[in-house]
């Protein structure tokens, strides 16, 4: 959380003037960057609160993709990129997760389960047996030949296990920042491969519990 009131003082409204203030401790990207965060304005004299997303003005500077699960895990994993094309000087990646179990018999003693999760790749000829058929997935996405546990697809090695809510009323929404995954947009837009998010069983770590294809999504600002 970045408290702009402490850095710049309170924002005075109304006002038609435009002001520019340079703050050395704030950057656009990175762990403490503004991009991907939300801006919250709180009225000093009332409980009113206004919020907005911080984005960029350049067209096509941002890209989005979704891996949507239906069972036995349901929900979505969203990928949001800034840049990601060859030659881009500024890049950043945020991953949002919101998943829950669909099984009727649920563990009542815990609020969530934790799972290893990775990005797998298959060529276009491997999808004929079903778009979300986990059995066709054999290779972790590793375009740089970094090796086991070090590839772009080894998301859990960098970010830790993913949380899946047991009770939908107790959601486990999580946001991650992962600059290593900035190469994904180019692969998503190509037609020669398909990428999947694979979630493994919490105790039988070699067993695939669910998978979902990562699909390019267009977004609109409201």
CSV table of N, CA and C in Angstrom, one decimal, residues 84-85 179-188:
chain,number,residue,atom,x,y,z
A,84,UNK,N,5.6,-6.6,-23.1
A,84,UNK,CA,5.7,-8.0,-23.5
A,84,UNK,C,6.0,-8.3,-24.9
A,85,UNK,N,6.2,-7.2,-25.7
A,85,UNK,CA,6.6,-7.4,-27.1
A,85,UNK,C,8.1,-7.2,-27.2
A,179,UNK,N,7.7,-10.9,-13.1
A,179,UNK,CA,8.3,-10.3,-14.3
A,179,UNK,C,8.9,-11.4,-15.3
A,180,UNK,N,9.1,-12.6,-14.8
A,180,UNK,CA,9.7,-13.6,-15.6
A,180,UNK,C,8.7,-14.1,-16.7
A,181,UNK,N,7.4,-13.9,-16.5
A,181,UNK,CA,6.4,-14.4,-17.4
A,181,UNK,C,6.1,-13.4,-18.5
A,182,UNK,N,6.9,-12.4,-18.6
A,182,UNK,CA,6.5,-11.3,-19.6
A,182,UNK,C,6.6,-11.7,-21.0
A,183,UNK,N,7.2,-12.9,-21.3
A,183,UNK,CA,7.3,-13.4,-22.7
A,183,UNK,C,6.0,-14.0,-23.2
A,184,UNK,N,5.1,-14.3,-22.3
A,184,UNK,CA,3.9,-15.1,-22.7
A,184,UNK,C,3.0,-14.5,-23.8
A,185,UNK,N,2.8,-13.1,-23.8
A,185,UNK,CA,1.9,-12.6,-24.8
A,185,UNK,C,2.2,-13.0,-26.2
A,186,UNK,N,3.5,-13.0,-26.6
A,186,UNK,CA,3.9,-13.4,-27.9
A,186,UNK,C,3.6,-14.8,-28.2
A,187,UNK,N,3.6,-15.7,-27.3
A,187,UNK,CA,3.3,-17.1,-27.5
A,187,UNK,C,1.8,-17.3,-27.6
A,188,UNK,N,1.0,-16.5,-26.8
A,188,UNK,CA,-0.5,-16.6,-26.9
A,188,UNK,C,-1.0,-16.1,-28.2
